[in-house]
Amino acid sequence: MKRRGFVGALAALPTVAAQDFPKLEFAVPDFGADPNPKFFSKPHLAALKRLGDLILPAINGTPGAIEARAPEFLDFLLGESPADRQKLYRDGLEALNAQSRRKFAKAFADLDATEADQVLAPMHKPWTYADPVDPLAAFLRAAKADVLTATANSREWISVVSQRNRNASGTAIYWKPVE
Amino acid sequence: MPATKYDVLIIGSGASGATAARQLTKKGIKCLMLDAGPAFDYEKDRVLRPVYDLPYRGFGKPGRFPHVTQANEFTAALWADEKQNPYSYPANDPYYWVRIRRIGGKTLVWGRASWRLSDYEFKAKDHDGFGDNWPLSYADLAPYYDQAEPLLRVSGRKEGWPQLPDGIFLPDESSDSQATGRFIASAKKRGIPTTKQRRAQGTLASSANLILPDALATGNLTIVANAVVRELTVDKKTGLVDGANFVDSHSKRELHAKARIVVVGASCLESTRILLNSGVANSSGVLGHYLFDQFYVKNTVQAIVPEARGGRPAAGMVGGTGYIPRFTNLKGKNKDYIRGYAVDFGSGGTPDPKYFPAYGEELQKAIANHTGAGFNATTMGSVLPRFENHAAIDKRTVDAWGIASLNIQAKYTDNEFKMAKDAMSTLAELCEESGFELLEKHDKMVPPGESIHELGTCRMGDNPKTSVLNQWNQSHDVKNLFVVDGSSFVTGGSQNPTLTITALAMRASDYMAEEMRKGNL
């Protein structure tokens, strides 16, 4: 279309005042769809789900890591992460399963809470600033923080907790990219 | 039509550049300001968003800011992207160079702590024999501190201490909680002083809302955004600088701005990078050297206020913050290190879950039981300026506009390590004497640069053979070149530097204006 024709077509459109433009509601992807995990192997993802459920289970109506789909979110996050972080998780989940098989002849995902607690012994040690040397302990330290954050920052968690505590809205000032 | 030739070209719009613009334009001097960052609309370009609405649930894009621990997914757009703005450092000694490229610079997010330096810093060599004195004294800068504090709306409490001079404060009449009061009493028993924070007030306390509007209102300031300065240009006949070549960050168009005087206030290391890339102001050979900052030991102590356990501390039991100014080595040397450290402390927070050795329901109960029952303190220590800590041009590392970046080498040494260790043990003892239960103590510093208090590399001095600038922030070599940011510092103490940067920029600008009036510039 030539410019004159285009301008003419624009002029023929009915004008819409800003306040008349309908406000459209959009959902975040997690709300309307299920994630497709692709970073972790099936045994590793199963172990991470079990670990997530142990670190932050659903308690008294507050969603836990599973309801918040924190393990699936971490699958996405780790897939985007630097190599050293990916190695920390892969080595840690491998160690988690290896210890479980050595002690109980089954994968971590299949352990009951009492059995799992033995494998998770490093989580009962006081936190120090020195980084753990043991890969499993280092992984558990990272996973604890990540599972808690991924859960507490989920829509599922915030929609429940914000009902009880106005300060838990999970809302903050976002700086838009500027061109 | 040729471009306007301005009286003064100012590079940078943060605390120093904006302050220079304000001082100069109010005296009728025409200024052109170049800033590498974009302009923005404070109302439209900031919105409230829930964290679950962000692509990475608040974690931020992994690996995007490997050296900016302050960045999060809400503020990601503010920080300089390292892929566009790379730099280098020795493999085993990372330097955390934290930059913001947006009108207002780092004042958009600064911690706002506003402390004056004293002659314990300005005349540090006289006091302990190390390094060099500044070419000016506290008395020289005091009148400018008097102007800077009201401009930044600094609140505080007057104490009458020589190591932390009082200023023109909005009064802070807040009371202390029982827990904080107990810590203060424990400190007092040991002769350790404490005071309220001295902090800029307001929803936003940046150069963009507090300083630049005054300059723009004069009609004498033109701001050009997205202008990445490549180098200063020199008039070969006179040896004076006559402007700057810059790149439009979007179009990559190359332009040149002209002025009678050039003021560089692009932030400590960026200013030095510009000078090094320009090949000016370095007859001394010290340009880029004597890089230092304040070392930080974040959460040196994390403790619990026992009576606040249970999840709902009673009103007045916990809460409030305070500050310990330097108290060591004030009268002779009484430690195994020289100079000293300051401490930010506060009660009423909830300790991070990492401190509780538990998971599952047990962890949630521990968090609930300790909600609001925390006490913590962070150490900020003086770092000695050393020649060997430096930044130099790394021609192999260029930014998105083809401009050579910096290789930065900085290490902390025994004086800092001993100071951090002393701070840790002192704070742990104070917690114990206050009846707090210590969860963890440590003396592990964050890497050099992370405090975002980088200073030096273009330091002042009376001797042109050992310094880059004179006491007026004016180049010894090029008399119409001024560098007005933290790069001009000779020592830094343990105080946050922004207030001093602002005062120095005011003083330099007043001198500059007077020299222009006299026809000397």
XYZ file of C-alpha atoms in Angstrom:
700
model
C 0.000 0.000 0.000
C 1.315 3.438 -0.884
C 1.932 5.798 2.029
C -0.956 8.093 1.089
C -3.321 5.116 0.965
C -2.029 3.777 4.285
C -2.494 7.118 6.015
C -5.949 7.387 4.548
C -6.855 3.935 5.842
C -5.640 4.887 9.320
C -7.719 8.047 9.262
C -10.820 6.019 8.417
C -10.449 3.850 11.548
C -12.635 4.824 14.495
C -10.519 6.464 17.201
C -10.158 4.583 20.507
C -9.410 6.590 23.612
C -6.794 5.030 25.889
C -9.330 4.521 28.640
C -11.591 2.590 26.234
C -8.940 0.051 25.341
C -9.969 -3.176 27.071
C -7.589 -4.454 29.742
C -6.677 -7.987 28.803
C -5.760 -10.554 31.419
C -2.882 -12.914 30.731
C -1.720 -16.018 32.571
C 1.873 -17.017 33.262
C 2.824 -20.222 31.390
C 2.853 -22.439 34.501
C -0.762 -21.554 35.155
C -2.101 -22.919 31.915
C 0.344 -25.655 30.965
C 2.627 -28.380 32.271
C 6.390 -28.113 31.912
C 8.323 -30.563 29.731
C 11.447 -31.433 31.733
C 14.498 -31.820 29.541
C 17.666 -31.257 31.550
C 17.664 -33.993 34.192
C 17.532 -37.698 33.379
C 14.419 -39.487 34.596
C 16.217 -41.024 37.628
C 17.703 -37.628 38.543
C 14.388 -35.813 38.204
C 12.679 -38.474 40.287
C 15.319 -38.023 42.988
C 14.962 -34.234 42.857
C 11.185 -34.503 43.212
C 11.574 -36.726 46.262
C 14.164 -34.368 47.697
C 11.937 -31.372 47.020
C 9.045 -33.040 48.809
C 11.256 -33.713 51.813
C 12.776 -30.207 51.934
C 9.442 -28.436 51.671
C 6.364 -30.656 51.935
C 2.828 -29.299 51.833
C 2.003 -28.314 55.393
C -1.398 -27.322 56.767
C -2.811 -26.249 53.427
C 0.344 -24.420 52.299
C 1.602 -25.881 49.023
C 4.969 -27.577 49.072
C 7.659 -27.991 46.448
C 5.686 -30.613 44.526
C 2.515 -28.492 44.321
C 4.661 -25.522 43.255
C 6.336 -27.731 40.635
C 9.658 -26.538 41.973
C 11.620 -29.584 40.702
C 10.299 -29.075 37.177
C 11.146 -25.384 37.394
C 14.660 -26.246 38.574
C 14.996 -28.573 35.600
C 14.439 -25.507 33.401
C 16.718 -23.269 35.504
C 19.566 -25.782 35.605
C 19.262 -26.328 31.869
C 20.060 -22.621 31.451
C 22.782 -22.517 34.109
C 26.584 -22.414 33.815
C 28.370 -25.759 33.528
C 29.709 -25.790 37.098
C 26.204 -25.425 38.485
C 24.915 -28.185 36.231
C 27.728 -30.450 37.395
C 26.944 -29.705 41.045
C 23.373 -30.886 40.542
C 24.139 -33.884 38.336
C 26.923 -35.121 40.621
C 24.801 -34.488 43.688
C 21.755 -36.330 42.396
C 23.974 -39.180 41.247
C 25.525 -39.361 44.730
C 22.060 -39.254 46.299
C 20.965 -42.285 44.280
C 24.293 -44.087 44.763
C 24.131 -43.738 48.552
C 20.517 -44.847 48.568
C 21.331 -47.970 46.592
C 24.337 -48.731 48.762
C 22.381 -48.377 51.996
C 18.918 -49.553 50.995
C 19.270 -51.156 47.553
C 16.820 -48.744 45.952
C 16.746 -45.330 44.355
C 16.367 -42.197 46.489
C 12.915 -41.610 45.033
C 11.758 -44.887 46.580
C 13.054 -44.299 50.108
C 10.669 -43.700 52.968
C 11.233 -40.677 55.179
C 13.292 -42.533 57.782
C 15.570 -44.063 55.182
C 15.931 -40.780 53.325
C 16.904 -38.999 56.526
C 19.998 -41.173 56.784
C 21.096 -40.195 53.281
C 20.373 -36.558 54.052
C 22.619 -36.548 57.138
C 24.675 -33.545 55.842
C 21.541 -31.404 56.158
C 21.646 -31.848 59.933
C 25.077 -30.283 60.216
C 25.255 -26.600 61.188
C 25.831 -24.269 58.285
C 29.273 -22.693 57.979
C 30.840 -20.272 55.531
C 33.307 -22.903 54.415
C 32.037 -24.626 51.270
C 31.487 -28.364 51.787
C 34.111 -30.561 50.149
C 31.769 -33.542 49.807
C 29.811 -33.232 46.512
C 26.614 -34.532 48.116
C 26.814 -32.021 50.973
C 27.559 -29.212 48.515
C 24.615 -30.224 46.361
C 22.225 -30.501 49.311
C 23.190 -27.015 50.444
C 22.408 -25.609 46.996
C 19.265 -27.667 46.534
C 17.837 -26.600 49.885
C 18.140 -22.931 48.981
C 16.883 -23.416 45.423
C 13.880 -25.577 46.342
C 12.812 -23.102 49.034
C 13.126 -20.141 46.649
C 11.476 -21.869 43.682
C 8.557 -22.834 45.920
C 8.178 -19.549 47.799
C 8.271 -17.621 44.493
C 5.599 -19.748 42.836
C 2.074 -18.606 42.168
C 0.791 -21.616 44.087
C 2.653 -20.697 47.282
C 2.060 -16.961 47.103
C -1.659 -17.279 46.393
C -2.080 -19.167 49.679
C 0.444 -17.423 51.934
C -0.566 -13.907 50.863
C -4.059 -14.619 52.210
C -2.568 -14.945 55.682
C 0.177 -12.349 55.435
C -0.190 -9.136 53.438
C 3.594 -8.774 53.263
C 3.945 -12.076 51.415
C 2.555 -10.843 48.110
C 5.776 -11.630 46.254
C 5.428 -8.303 44.483
C 8.242 -5.837 43.929
C 9.274 -2.971 41.671
C 10.382 -4.262 38.287
C 12.674 -2.098 36.171
C 11.737 -2.449 32.539
C 14.456 -2.728 29.920
C 14.839 0.646 28.226
C 15.893 1.145 24.642
C 25.180 24.083 11.136
C 28.157 23.070 13.293
C 27.441 21.615 16.706
C 27.457 23.940 19.673
C 30.758 24.242 21.486
C 29.985 24.065 25.147
C 31.880 25.593 28.032
C 32.132 22.271 29.819
C 31.706 18.688 28.685
C 30.709 16.386 31.550
C 31.001 12.627 31.155
C 28.690 10.710 33.489
C 25.401 11.514 35.194
C 25.838 9.845 38.588
C 26.707 11.513 41.878
C 29.834 13.262 40.619
C 28.860 14.227 37.076
C 25.414 15.439 38.083
C 26.831 17.458 40.969
C 29.361 19.127 38.678
C 26.551 19.954 36.253
C 24.437 21.472 39.020
C 27.224 23.639 40.410
C 28.391 24.865 37.017
C 25.042 25.497 35.326
C 23.799 27.492 38.313
C 26.687 29.852 37.661
C 25.576 30.307 34.052
C 28.072 27.901 32.511
C 26.842 25.960 29.477
C 27.342 22.238 29.943
C 26.930 19.188 27.751
C 26.555 15.884 29.586
C 27.237 12.540 27.903
C 26.083 9.341 29.558
C 26.515 5.807 28.251
C 23.126 4.740 29.548
C 19.614 5.423 28.293
C 17.228 7.955 29.708
C 14.159 6.544 31.409
C 10.807 7.536 32.787
C 10.739 6.780 36.497
C 6.952 6.374 36.489
C 6.460 4.424 33.275
C 9.590 2.305 33.233
C 9.045 0.827 36.682
C 6.052 -1.377 37.447
C 4.918 -3.620 40.270
C 5.165 -7.284 39.279
C 4.686 -10.512 41.173
C 7.793 -12.654 41.263
C 6.009 -15.665 39.746
C 5.284 -13.526 36.695
C 9.008 -13.285 35.920
C 10.541 -15.835 33.509
C 12.999 -17.144 36.114
C 10.809 -16.907 39.246
C 13.118 -14.271 40.701
C 16.332 -16.265 40.218
C 17.242 -14.175 37.193
C 18.734 -15.487 33.974
C 21.533 -17.832 35.075
C 25.026 -16.572 34.359
C 23.916 -13.145 33.167
C 25.586 -11.259 36.022
C 28.441 -13.425 37.298
C 29.986 -10.510 39.191
C 26.940 -8.539 40.278
C 25.633 -10.193 43.404
C 23.322 -7.216 43.914
C 21.401 -7.945 40.697
C 18.101 -9.755 40.809
C 15.416 -10.404 38.251
C 13.516 -7.257 39.225
C 16.532 -4.990 38.684
C 18.268 -6.894 35.872
C 17.653 -4.124 33.335
C 19.699 -1.686 35.407
C 23.071 -3.408 35.552
C 25.695 -3.277 32.818
C 25.632 -6.493 30.856
C 29.064 -8.146 30.956
C 28.760 -9.525 27.455
C 28.414 -5.996 26.107
C 30.809 -4.601 28.674
C 33.483 -7.217 29.335
C 36.677 -6.825 31.354
C 39.410 -9.167 32.507
C 41.221 -10.130 35.710
C 43.721 -12.782 36.814
C 42.167 -16.246 36.813
C 42.592 -16.790 40.551
C 41.775 -13.282 41.700
C 38.407 -12.248 40.329
C 37.491 -8.589 40.579
C 33.789 -7.776 40.762
C 33.280 -4.680 38.608
C 29.692 -3.599 39.181
C 28.323 -0.974 36.819
C 25.031 0.672 35.955
C 24.495 2.306 32.611
C 21.447 4.505 32.914
C 20.935 8.207 33.579
C 21.579 8.566 37.304
C 24.202 5.838 37.406
C 24.650 3.910 40.609
C 22.744 6.510 42.619
C 19.597 4.791 41.335
C 20.250 1.919 43.723
C 22.904 3.050 46.213
C 22.651 2.085 49.871
C 22.381 5.803 50.740
C 24.761 5.623 53.702
C 26.245 9.111 53.945
C 29.270 9.517 56.211
C 31.878 12.231 56.208
C 35.547 11.382 56.058
C 37.776 12.986 58.698
C 41.414 13.905 58.976
C 41.997 10.312 60.079
C 41.575 9.675 56.344
C 42.664 12.963 54.748
C 45.848 12.995 56.819
C 46.220 9.243 57.250
C 49.953 9.210 56.599
C 50.539 11.757 59.363
C 48.622 9.465 61.651
C 50.092 6.048 60.940
C 52.881 6.557 58.420
C 51.377 4.508 55.603
C 50.778 5.778 52.074
C 50.088 9.409 51.370
C 48.005 12.258 52.714
C 45.357 13.904 50.612
C 46.359 17.337 49.332
C 43.416 18.783 51.254
C 42.152 18.541 54.811
C 38.759 17.998 56.366
C 38.404 21.755 56.940
C 38.742 22.328 53.189
C 35.890 19.972 52.369
C 33.598 20.642 55.341
C 31.715 23.554 53.695
C 30.863 21.279 50.777
C 29.718 18.455 53.030
C 27.441 21.107 54.556
C 25.858 21.591 51.119
C 25.821 17.950 50.089
C 23.890 16.632 53.098
C 20.805 18.835 52.632
C 20.916 18.148 48.888
C 20.794 14.401 49.515
C 18.400 14.794 52.498
C 20.654 12.953 54.909
C 19.219 12.047 58.292
C 21.381 11.256 61.279
C 22.325 12.002 64.849
C 25.116 14.331 65.901
C 27.750 12.733 68.140
C 30.797 15.004 68.239
C 33.321 12.339 67.256
C 36.542 13.393 65.521
C 36.671 10.254 63.346
C 33.114 10.756 62.031
C 32.377 14.480 61.798
C 28.811 15.648 62.317
C 26.864 17.314 59.554
C 23.655 19.049 58.562
C 21.177 16.266 59.244
C 17.472 15.740 59.177
C 16.987 14.717 62.803
C 16.711 11.020 63.614
C 14.657 10.743 66.797
C 13.954 7.027 66.488
C 14.302 4.949 69.633
C 16.152 1.660 69.982
C 14.502 -1.665 70.621
C 15.430 -3.618 73.744
C 17.674 -5.976 71.795
C 19.460 -3.257 69.858
C 19.749 -1.221 73.040
C 21.398 -4.166 74.765
C 23.977 -4.460 71.997
C 24.652 -0.726 72.209
C 25.126 -0.995 75.981
C 27.538 -3.905 75.536
C 29.532 -1.875 73.039
C 29.589 1.129 75.355
C 31.046 -0.959 78.177
C 34.011 -1.693 75.922
C 34.346 1.922 74.828
C 32.988 1.137 71.361
C 30.825 4.001 70.050
C 27.517 3.487 68.240
C 25.160 5.831 66.453
C 22.161 5.897 64.154
C 22.579 5.412 60.453
C 23.239 8.544 58.419
C 21.277 7.954 55.285
C 19.718 9.849 52.372
C 15.945 9.870 52.685
C 13.057 9.702 50.226
C 11.481 7.193 47.873
C 14.299 7.768 45.411
C 17.523 9.498 46.354
C 19.409 9.601 43.095
C 21.142 12.228 41.028
C 18.278 11.823 38.544
C 15.695 13.266 40.941
C 17.736 15.284 43.457
C 20.505 16.892 41.429
C 19.961 16.893 37.666
C 16.571 18.662 37.762
C 18.219 21.755 39.324
C 20.790 21.797 36.558
C 18.220 21.351 33.800
C 16.065 24.111 35.283
C 18.833 26.632 34.576
C 18.514 25.996 30.851
C 22.277 25.564 30.727
C 22.462 21.766 30.615
C 22.077 19.481 27.621
C 22.058 15.753 28.349
C 22.842 13.234 25.623
C 21.982 9.655 26.572
C 23.330 6.441 25.011
C 26.669 8.162 24.435
C 29.554 5.761 25.037
C 32.759 7.772 25.245
C 35.611 6.287 23.250
C 38.324 8.802 24.171
C 39.038 12.409 24.962
C 40.438 14.479 22.152
C 43.456 16.740 22.453
C 44.301 19.984 20.671
C 47.787 19.258 19.376
C 48.748 22.926 19.414
C 47.969 23.492 23.083
C 48.046 20.004 24.567
C 44.675 20.749 26.153
C 41.661 18.482 25.810
C 39.005 19.879 23.508
C 36.214 17.323 23.681
C 35.455 13.656 23.332
C 34.742 11.107 20.647
C 31.739 8.980 21.491
C 29.564 6.262 19.987
C 25.790 6.257 19.953
C 25.140 2.950 21.695
C 22.212 1.999 19.457
C 23.242 3.111 15.972
C 27.003 2.814 16.611
C 27.312 6.201 14.935
C 30.558 7.969 15.811
C 30.331 11.587 16.986
C 32.512 14.252 18.547
C 31.558 16.751 21.245
C 33.562 19.936 21.774
C 34.115 21.965 24.924
C 36.598 24.320 26.579
C 36.835 22.117 29.664
C 36.252 18.406 30.159
C 34.963 16.961 33.432
C 35.122 13.183 33.775
C 32.746 11.644 36.298
C 31.976 8.304 34.722
C 32.646 6.349 37.962
C 36.011 5.343 39.327
C 37.194 2.696 36.891
C 35.298 3.933 33.828
C 36.873 7.378 34.193
C 40.335 5.880 34.445
C 39.593 3.679 31.445
C 38.642 6.751 29.398
C 41.840 8.560 30.393
C 44.018 5.526 29.677
C 42.369 5.017 26.295
C 42.958 8.696 25.559
C 46.637 8.625 26.447
C 46.388 11.733 28.616
C 47.109 12.813 32.185
C 49.619 10.098 32.960
C 53.069 11.669 33.063
C 53.313 10.321 36.610
C 52.733 6.726 35.520
C 50.339 6.193 38.436
C 47.102 6.459 36.434
C 45.293 3.169 37.043
C 47.273 2.414 40.210
C 46.359 2.559 43.895
C 43.003 0.878 43.363
C 41.214 0.138 46.633
C 37.727 -0.064 48.100
C 36.164 -1.065 51.404
C 36.215 -4.751 52.167
C 32.906 -6.214 53.280
C 32.307 -9.182 55.527
C 28.585 -9.625 55.058
C 26.737 -10.972 58.077
C 29.946 -11.243 60.066
C 27.753 -12.464 62.887
C 24.267 -13.912 62.702
C 22.630 -14.381 66.058
C 19.304 -14.977 67.726
C 17.659 -12.765 70.326
C 16.439 -15.545 72.627
C 13.440 -13.804 74.168
C 12.127 -12.966 70.667
C 11.623 -16.630 69.806
C 8.101 -17.847 69.250
C 7.284 -16.020 66.036
C 5.691 -12.848 67.299
C 8.189 -10.714 69.224
C 6.511 -8.192 71.491
C 6.493 -4.560 70.412
C 9.801 -2.887 71.229
C 11.626 -6.148 71.848
C 13.533 -6.194 68.545
C 14.019 -3.926 65.554
C 16.125 -0.992 64.498
C 19.590 -0.569 63.118
C 22.775 1.173 64.121
C 26.360 1.845 63.154
C 29.714 1.437 64.818
C 32.215 3.950 63.416
C 35.907 3.213 63.314
C 37.165 2.958 66.891
C 40.549 1.274 66.505
C 43.959 2.941 66.240
C 42.590 6.402 66.902
C 45.150 7.229 69.578
C 48.287 5.446 68.479
C 48.370 1.867 67.244
C 46.499 -0.534 69.504
C 45.890 -3.437 67.086
C 48.018 -5.726 64.915
C 46.803 -3.747 61.904
C 46.526 -0.045 61.052
C 43.325 1.998 60.529
C 39.966 0.384 61.231
C 36.539 -0.854 60.349
C 32.906 0.152 60.735
C 29.874 -2.037 61.364
C 26.231 -1.937 60.319
C 24.053 -3.824 62.792
C 20.380 -4.481 63.285
C 17.864 -6.716 65.007
C 14.429 -7.921 64.062
C 15.100 -9.780 60.860
C 14.521 -13.473 60.302
C 17.679 -15.536 59.826
C 18.104 -17.161 56.428
C 16.882 -20.789 56.418
C 20.443 -21.924 55.693
C 21.336 -21.267 59.316
C 18.934 -23.934 60.539
C 20.348 -27.493 60.130
C 17.029 -29.027 59.220
C 14.559 -29.626 56.408
C 10.865 -30.326 55.990
C 8.460 -29.555 58.814
C 11.320 -29.195 61.277
C 12.816 -26.416 59.153
C 9.481 -24.635 58.759
C 8.954 -24.753 62.527
C 12.448 -23.359 63.112
C 11.808 -20.497 60.683
C 8.419 -19.745 62.260
C 9.917 -19.874 65.729
C 12.658 -17.398 64.808
C 10.634 -14.981 62.718
C 11.819 -11.494 63.633
C 14.243 -12.854 66.229
C 17.475 -12.311 64.335
C 20.421 -10.022 64.984
C 23.174 -9.522 62.462
C 26.104 -7.260 61.737
C 28.184 -6.571 58.641
C 31.763 -5.292 58.691
C 33.100 -2.644 56.308
C 36.839 -2.258 56.573
C 39.423 0.197 55.393
C 41.604 -1.125 52.549
C 45.127 0.218 52.186
C 45.851 1.840 48.808
C 48.728 -0.067 47.218
C 50.488 0.702 43.932
C 50.314 -2.930 42.796
C 46.506 -3.014 42.891
C 45.678 -1.511 39.549
C 43.666 -1.382 36.338
C 45.275 -1.289 32.908
C 43.969 -1.321 29.347
C 43.460 -4.826 27.987
C 43.433 -4.429 24.220
C 42.248 -8.015 23.730
C 39.058 -7.318 25.648
C 36.836 -4.855 23.855
C 33.254 -3.844 24.498
C 30.310 -3.947 22.095
C 31.493 -0.651 20.589
C 35.059 -1.760 19.987
C 36.494 0.170 22.931
C 39.326 -1.526 24.839
C 38.338 -2.468 28.356
C 40.271 -2.976 31.585
C 42.288 -5.714 33.165
C 41.805 -5.258 36.898
C 44.140 -6.684 39.515
C 43.394 -6.261 43.193
C 44.114 -8.352 46.258
C 43.512 -7.845 49.928
C 46.518 -8.280 52.165
C 47.378 -9.019 55.780
C 46.235 -5.670 57.134
C 42.713 -6.292 55.820
C 42.665 -9.961 56.855
C 43.742 -9.141 60.415
C 41.147 -6.388 60.602
C 38.371 -8.729 59.444
C 39.405 -11.333 61.984
C 39.386 -8.752 64.781
C 35.940 -7.534 63.697
C 34.588 -11.068 63.761
C 35.847 -11.854 67.251
C 34.794 -8.458 68.629
C 31.277 -8.761 67.228
C 30.914 -12.337 68.425
C 31.929 -11.273 71.925
C 29.517 -8.342 71.853
C 26.701 -10.704 70.841
C 27.542 -12.996 73.727
C 27.731 -10.081 76.177
C 24.326 -8.930 74.905
C 22.750 -12.299 75.635
C 22.332 -13.258 71.978
C 22.834 -16.814 70.736
C 25.366 -16.939 67.949
C 24.362 -18.990 64.918
C 27.490 -18.305 62.895
C 30.466 -15.957 62.742
C 33.013 -15.574 59.958
C 35.643 -13.290 58.490
C 35.308 -14.199 54.804
C 35.417 -11.035 52.725
C 33.485 -10.597 49.516
C 35.814 -10.301 46.484
C 37.433 -6.917 45.792
C 34.992 -4.660 43.973
C 31.793 -6.256 45.240
C 31.185 -3.481 47.770
C 30.840 -1.115 44.743
C 33.054 1.329 46.608
C 35.986 1.207 44.196
C 38.294 4.171 44.715
C 41.661 5.485 43.595
C 43.419 4.913 40.216
C 43.392 8.644 39.395
C 44.444 9.958 42.723
C 45.051 13.455 43.971
C 48.320 14.705 45.348
C 50.576 17.722 45.615
C 53.358 16.010 43.682
C 52.750 15.618 39.918
C 55.290 12.792 39.890
C 53.234 10.605 42.227
C 49.662 11.679 41.535
C 47.332 12.411 38.643
C 45.214 15.260 40.025
C 45.808 18.268 42.220
C 43.637 19.132 45.196
C 40.985 20.615 42.898
C 40.489 17.335 40.990
C 42.362 18.985 38.132
C 44.887 17.093 36.038
C 48.478 18.063 36.786
C 49.264 17.528 33.095
C 46.220 18.975 31.344
C 44.840 21.999 33.135
C 41.403 21.969 31.490
C 40.745 18.338 32.480
C 39.020 17.483 35.769
C 38.170 14.047 37.185
C 35.569 14.388 39.903
C 34.551 10.881 41.003
C 35.879 8.302 43.447
C 38.950 7.671 41.330
C 40.435 10.828 42.865
C 40.506 9.388 46.417
C 43.872 8.951 48.125
C 42.505 6.917 51.035
C 38.976 5.818 51.761
C 38.544 4.833 55.383
C 35.616 2.621 56.268
C 32.939 5.151 55.338
C 30.741 4.779 52.270
C 32.162 7.217 49.693
C 29.206 8.815 47.872
C 28.802 11.819 50.183
C 32.498 12.618 49.849
C 32.353 12.183 46.062
C 29.484 14.676 45.968
C 31.326 17.176 48.171
C 34.516 16.856 46.122
C 32.623 17.411 42.868
C 31.064 20.561 44.344
C 34.427 21.888 45.478
C 36.127 21.133 42.165
C 33.289 22.744 40.229
C 33.332 25.923 42.301
C 37.076 26.204 41.724
C 36.614 25.532 38.011
C 33.937 28.216 37.711
C 36.107 30.747 39.501
C 39.105 29.959 37.298
C 36.872 30.365 34.239
C 35.670 33.702 35.548
C 39.248 34.837 36.030
C 40.111 33.731 32.523
C 42.556 31.068 33.715
C 40.620 28.275 32.044
